Structure formats: C-alpha cells, structure tokens
Amino acid sequence: EDKVVQSPLSLVVHEGDTVTLNCSYEVTNFRSLLWYKQEKKAPTFLFMLTSSGIEKKSGRLSSILDKKELFSILNITATQTGDSAVYLCAARFQGAQKLVFGQGTRLTINP
Amino acid sequence: ETGVTQTPRHLVMGMTNKKSLKCEQHLGHNAMYWYKQSAKKPLELMFVYSLEERVENNSVPSRFSPECPNSSHLFLHLHTLQPEDSALYLCASSQSPPTGGDVDEQFFGPGTRLTVL
C-alpha cells in the first residue's frame, strides 16, 4: 500500500530557530515528491522534487530528496512567526494523477 | 477571479439534507480533484476527473456524488450524510499533458468546511 509518513507531527520552536521536517515514503513506481504549506485553508505549493541529491531552494526554505533511502527533508532557517503552518508532503507515482499525502507536520513559531 | 475557487466556504447540514459543493478553476487546467481533510488525518483523495472523465474513485460512499460538466467546473453532490463526514473538502486542479504523462503540481482551492449535524 502506498504510504507517506511525516515527522514530527507537531513542532514548536522560537523565532530565529532552524527546523527540519521529515517525510518518508513507500510508493510504487515513485515519480516525484511535493511539499505544500497549509496555513488556514488551501495548501500552497512549495517544491516538487524528482531527482535525488539536488537541493531546491526558495528564500529561507530548502528541500532535498533521497531516492535511495526514500525520504525528503524540508529545512526552514531563521524561522519567523509567518512560517507557522501545517507542512504537507505528498508523493506521486509514475503515470498517475493522484497524490498520496502524509499526515502533515504542524509547525508553530513562537516570538 | 483567479486560481481555484470554492463555494460555499462553510456549510452546516442535517443528515437528511441534499446540498452541493462547487469548485471552479480559472487556470485552464484539464484535471480536477476532490479531497477530504479530517482532523489529524492525511488528505484523502476522493475523486479525480481528467478531461471531464472520472479516472479515480477511491472507494467513496455513494452519498457523495461528483459531477464535472466541463473542465472548469466540478461539483460534489451530498445526500444523507453522516456526522463523520464533517470535514474540510478541498478541490484542486492541475494540467495533465495530452500524451497522458505525468502531471504537474496541484493548485488547491480554499475549501468548504462542512458540518453534518
């Protein structure tokens, strides 16, 4: 059964800290892994990773995929209160239009 | 309007009611999705429509009935729901290559918060 597991499920840190969110997957014919940020309602797209070992970066956020060990991490440096959200990881398998989502990590940044 | 819109944003209904959720995408995409998001559970895919044809139905109870009249609109018709159906229902859209290859990221609407009494 295709499965995506995120850890931790919840994380509380202080503003300015660096956080690492984890996502492991077991997906048949894996194609790509996507990260989303969900603040109130609609998840918004962050990254799509298809190649192992190549870091994607956007401002203070970065992500990398390890296709051998079947996991991805999302790093956020110098966190701000606006980074507080649920971060969702999803895996897509080849030729399919559906995404398999993890449970999400609820990140809270305290001032 | 831009992106993916959903109406209503909030809905409270009794178990005997019939209601419909509406989703509209303004991105020119050709695939649309319904997801259910319950507390402390992963996003669950319910239905996928590609080129207005249903291509995925993840064992969803028949009290949920999707309809895709064209590539820009998607409905979810609800009848005789149960309290456990209370959740956030998210619509998404994406662009599928015409050759049937891999799709790109999905763009989500704001969701409809459904409460079944």
CSV table of C-alpha atoms in Angstrom, one decimal:
chain,number,residue,atom,x,y,z
A,1,GLU,CA,0.0,0.0,0.0
A,2,ASP,CA,1.3,3.4,-0.9
A,3,LYS,CA,2.2,5.4,2.2
A,4,VAL,CA,3.7,8.7,3.2
A,5,VAL,CA,4.8,9.4,6.8
A,6,GLN,CA,5.8,12.7,8.1
A,7,SER,CA,7.7,13.5,11.3
A,8,PRO,CA,7.4,15.1,13.7
A,9,LEU,CA,3.6,15.6,13.7
A,10,SER,CA,4.0,18.7,15.7
A,11,LEU,CA,6.9,21.1,16.4
A,12,VAL,CA,7.1,24.3,18.5
A,13,VAL,CA,10.2,26.5,18.2
A,14,HIS,CA,11.3,30.0,18.8
A,15,GLU,CA,11.6,32.7,16.1
A,16,GLY,CA,15.0,32.5,14.6
A,17,ASP,CA,15.5,28.8,15.1
A,18,THR,CA,16.2,26.4,12.2
A,19,VAL,CA,13.8,23.5,11.7
A,20,THR,CA,14.0,20.3,9.7
A,21,LEU,CA,10.8,18.4,8.7
A,22,ASN,CA,10.9,14.9,7.6
A,23,CYS,CA,9.0,12.9,5.0
A,24,SER,CA,9.4,9.2,4.2
A,25,TYR,CA,7.5,7.4,1.5
A,26,GLU,CA,6.7,3.9,0.2
A,27,VAL,CA,5.2,4.5,-3.2
A,28,THR,CA,5.1,2.1,-6.1
A,29,ASN,CA,6.9,3.5,-9.2
A,30,PHE,CA,7.7,6.7,-7.4
A,31,ARG,CA,7.9,9.7,-9.7
A,32,SER,CA,8.1,12.9,-7.5
A,33,LEU,CA,7.6,14.3,-4.1
A,34,LEU,CA,5.9,17.6,-3.4
A,35,TRP,CA,5.8,19.9,-0.4
A,36,TYR,CA,2.9,22.1,0.5
A,37,LYS,CA,2.3,24.7,3.2
A,38,GLN,CA,-1.2,24.9,4.6
A,39,GLU,CA,-1.9,28.0,6.8
A,40,LYS,CA,-5.7,28.2,7.0
A,41,LYS,CA,-7.4,26.5,4.2
A,42,ALA,CA,-5.8,26.0,0.8
A,43,PRO,CA,-2.4,24.2,0.7
A,44,THR,CA,0.0,26.3,-1.3
A,45,PHE,CA,2.8,24.7,-3.4
A,46,LEU,CA,6.4,24.9,-2.2
A,47,PHE,CA,8.6,22.4,-4.0
A,48,MET,CA,8.5,19.5,-6.4
A,49,LEU,CA,11.5,17.1,-6.2
A,50,THR,CA,12.2,14.5,-8.8
A,51,SER,CA,15.9,14.0,-8.7
A,52,SER,CA,17.9,12.6,-5.8
A,53,GLY,CA,20.5,14.9,-4.1
A,54,ILE,CA,19.6,18.1,-5.8
A,55,GLU,CA,18.6,20.8,-3.4
A,56,LYS,CA,15.7,23.1,-4.2
A,57,LYS,CA,15.8,26.5,-2.5
A,58,SER,CA,13.4,29.3,-2.1
A,59,GLY,CA,14.4,32.0,0.3
A,60,ARG,CA,14.8,30.5,3.8
A,61,LEU,CA,13.2,27.2,2.7
A,62,SER,CA,15.1,24.4,1.1
A,63,SER,CA,14.3,20.8,0.4
A,64,ILE,CA,16.2,17.7,-0.8
A,65,LEU,CA,15.2,14.2,-1.9
A,66,ASP,CA,17.0,10.9,-1.2
A,67,LYS,CA,15.5,8.3,-3.6
A,68,LYS,CA,17.7,5.5,-2.2
A,69,GLU,CA,16.6,6.0,1.4
A,70,LEU,CA,13.1,7.0,0.3
A,71,PHE,CA,12.8,10.3,2.2
A,72,SER,CA,12.9,14.0,1.8
A,73,ILE,CA,13.5,16.9,4.2
A,74,LEU,CA,12.3,20.4,4.3
A,75,ASN,CA,14.5,22.9,6.0
A,76,ILE,CA,13.5,26.4,7.2
A,77,THR,CA,16.2,28.7,8.5
A,78,ALA,CA,15.8,31.8,10.6
A,79,THR,CA,12.1,30.9,11.2
A,80,GLN,CA,9.5,33.7,11.5
A,81,THR,CA,6.0,33.6,13.0
A,82,GLY,CA,4.6,33.7,9.5
A,83,ASP,CA,6.2,30.2,9.0
A,84,SER,CA,3.6,28.8,11.4
A,85,ALA,CA,1.5,26.4,9.4
A,86,VAL,CA,0.9,22.7,8.6
A,87,TYR,CA,3.5,21.4,6.1
A,88,LEU,CA,2.3,18.6,3.9
A,89,CYS,CA,4.4,16.2,2.0
A,90,ALA,CA,2.9,14.2,-0.9
A,91,ALA,CA,4.3,11.5,-3.2
A,92,ARG,CA,3.2,10.9,-6.8
A,93,PHE,CA,3.8,7.7,-8.7
A,94,GLN,CA,4.6,7.4,-12.4
A,95,GLY,CA,1.8,7.9,-14.8
A,96,ALA,CA,-0.8,8.6,-12.1
A,97,GLN,CA,-2.7,11.8,-11.4
A,98,LYS,CA,-3.2,11.3,-7.7
A,99,LEU,CA,-1.0,12.3,-4.8
A,100,VAL,CA,-0.6,10.3,-1.6
A,101,PHE,CA,-0.3,12.8,1.3
A,102,GLY,CA,1.3,12.4,4.7
A,103,GLN,CA,-0.4,13.5,7.9
A,104,GLY,CA,1.4,16.8,7.9
A,105,THR,CA,3.7,18.5,10.4
A,106,ARG,CA,2.1,21.3,12.4
A,107,LEU,CA,4.9,23.9,12.9
A,108,THR,CA,4.4,26.7,15.5
A,109,ILE,CA,6.9,29.5,15.7
A,110,ASN,CA,6.7,31.5,18.9
A,111,PRO,CA,8.0,35.1,19.0
B,1,GLU,CA,-11.3,35.7,-10.1
B,2,THR,CA,-8.1,33.8,-10.3
B,3,GLY,CA,-6.9,30.3,-9.2
B,4,VAL,CA,-9.3,27.8,-7.8
B,5,THR,CA,-12.5,29.0,-6.0
B,6,GLN,CA,-14.9,27.0,-3.9
B,7,THR,CA,-18.4,27.7,-2.7
B,8,PRO,CA,-19.8,27.7,-0.1
B,9,ARG,CA,-16.9,28.3,2.3
B,10,HIS,CA,-18.9,26.9,5.2
B,11,LEU,CA,-21.9,24.6,5.2
B,12,VAL,CA,-23.9,23.1,8.0
B,13,MET,CA,-26.4,20.5,7.0
B,14,GLY,CA,-28.6,17.8,8.6
B,15,MET,CA,-28.3,14.2,7.8
B,16,THR,CA,-31.4,14.3,5.6
B,17,ASN,CA,-30.5,17.3,3.6
B,18,LYS,CA,-29.2,17.4,0.0
B,19,LYS,CA,-26.6,20.0,-0.8
B,20,SER,CA,-23.8,20.6,-3.4
B,21,LEU,CA,-20.3,21.9,-3.2
B,22,LYS,CA,-19.0,23.8,-6.2
B,23,CYS,CA,-15.5,24.3,-7.4
B,24,GLU,CA,-14.3,26.5,-10.3
B,25,GLN,CA,-10.8,26.7,-11.7
B,26,HIS,CA,-9.6,29.7,-13.7
B,27,LEU,CA,-6.2,28.3,-14.7
B,28,GLY,CA,-7.0,26.5,-17.9
B,29,HIS,CA,-6.3,23.1,-16.3
B,30,ASN,CA,-7.7,19.8,-17.6
B,31,ALA,CA,-7.8,17.8,-14.4
B,32,MET,CA,-9.8,18.4,-11.2
B,33,TYR,CA,-9.8,16.7,-7.8
B,34,TRP,CA,-11.9,16.4,-4.7
B,35,TYR,CA,-10.1,15.8,-1.4
B,36,LYS,CA,-11.4,15.3,2.1
B,37,GLN,CA,-9.4,16.6,5.1
B,38,SER,CA,-10.4,15.4,8.5
B,39,ALA,CA,-8.8,16.4,11.8
B,40,LYS,CA,-5.5,14.6,12.4
B,41,LYS,CA,-5.7,12.5,9.2
B,42,PRO,CA,-3.9,12.9,5.9
B,43,LEU,CA,-5.6,14.5,3.0
B,44,GLU,CA,-7.7,11.8,1.4
B,45,LEU,CA,-8.2,11.8,-2.4
B,46,MET,CA,-11.9,11.2,-3.2
B,47,PHE,CA,-12.3,11.7,-7.0
B,48,VAL,CA,-10.2,12.7,-10.0
B,49,TYR,CA,-11.6,14.0,-13.3
B,50,SER,CA,-9.3,14.3,-16.3
B,51,LEU,CA,-10.7,15.9,-19.4
B,52,GLU,CA,-14.2,15.7,-17.8
B,53,GLU,CA,-14.0,11.9,-17.4
B,54,ARG,CA,-13.8,10.4,-13.9
B,55,VAL,CA,-10.5,8.5,-13.7
B,56,GLU,CA,-10.3,7.8,-10.0
B,57,ASN,CA,-12.8,6.9,-7.4
B,58,ASN,CA,-11.2,6.0,-4.1
B,59,SER,CA,-14.0,3.8,-2.6
B,60,VAL,CA,-16.0,6.8,-1.6
B,61,PRO,CA,-19.5,6.1,-0.3
B,62,SER,CA,-22.3,6.7,-2.7
B,63,ARG,CA,-23.7,9.5,-0.6
B,64,PHE,CA,-21.0,11.6,-2.3
B,65,SER,CA,-21.7,12.1,-6.0
B,66,PRO,CA,-19.3,14.1,-8.2
B,67,GLU,CA,-20.1,15.9,-11.4
B,68,CYS,CA,-17.8,17.5,-13.9
B,69,PRO,CA,-19.8,19.3,-16.6
B,70,ASN,CA,-16.7,20.9,-18.2
B,71,SER,CA,-13.0,21.3,-17.5
B,72,SER,CA,-13.5,24.4,-15.4
B,73,HIS,CA,-16.3,23.2,-13.0
B,74,LEU,CA,-16.5,20.4,-10.5
B,75,PHE,CA,-19.4,19.7,-8.2
B,76,LEU,CA,-19.8,17.3,-5.2
B,77,HIS,CA,-23.4,16.5,-4.5
B,78,LEU,CA,-24.1,15.4,-1.0
B,79,HIS,CA,-27.1,13.5,0.4
B,80,THR,CA,-27.9,11.6,3.6
B,81,LEU,CA,-24.5,12.4,5.1
B,82,GLN,CA,-23.3,11.1,8.4
B,83,PRO,CA,-21.7,13.2,11.2
B,84,GLU,CA,-18.4,11.6,10.5
B,85,ASP,CA,-18.5,13.2,7.0
B,86,SER,CA,-17.8,16.5,8.7
B,87,ALA,CA,-14.5,17.8,7.3
B,88,LEU,CA,-12.8,20.3,5.1
B,89,TYR,CA,-13.4,19.4,1.4
B,90,LEU,CA,-10.7,20.7,-0.9
B,91,CYS,CA,-10.8,21.0,-4.6
B,92,ALA,CA,-7.7,21.1,-6.7
B,93,SER,CA,-6.8,21.3,-10.4
B,94,SER,CA,-3.7,20.5,-12.4
B,95,GLN,CA,-2.6,20.3,-16.0
B,96,SER,CA,-2.2,16.8,-17.5
B,97,PRO,CA,0.0,16.5,-20.6
B,98,PRO,CA,-2.1,15.5,-23.6
B,99,THR,CA,0.1,12.4,-24.1
B,100,GLY,CA,-1.0,11.1,-20.8
B,101,GLY,CA,2.3,11.6,-19.0
B,102,ASP,CA,2.9,12.9,-15.5
B,103,VAL,CA,1.1,15.9,-14.2
B,104,ASP,CA,2.5,18.9,-12.5
B,105,GLU,CA,1.6,20.3,-9.1
B,106,GLN,CA,-1.9,20.6,-8.0
B,107,PHE,CA,-3.4,24.0,-7.1
B,108,PHE,CA,-5.9,24.0,-4.3
B,109,GLY,CA,-9.0,26.0,-3.5
B,110,PRO,CA,-9.8,27.4,-0.1
B,111,GLY,CA,-12.0,24.5,0.8
B,112,THR,CA,-15.5,24.1,2.1
B,113,ARG,CA,-15.8,23.5,5.9
B,114,LEU,CA,-18.7,21.0,6.1
B,115,THR,CA,-20.5,20.2,9.4
B,116,VAL,CA,-23.1,17.5,9.4
B,117,LEU,CA,-25.5,17.6,12.4
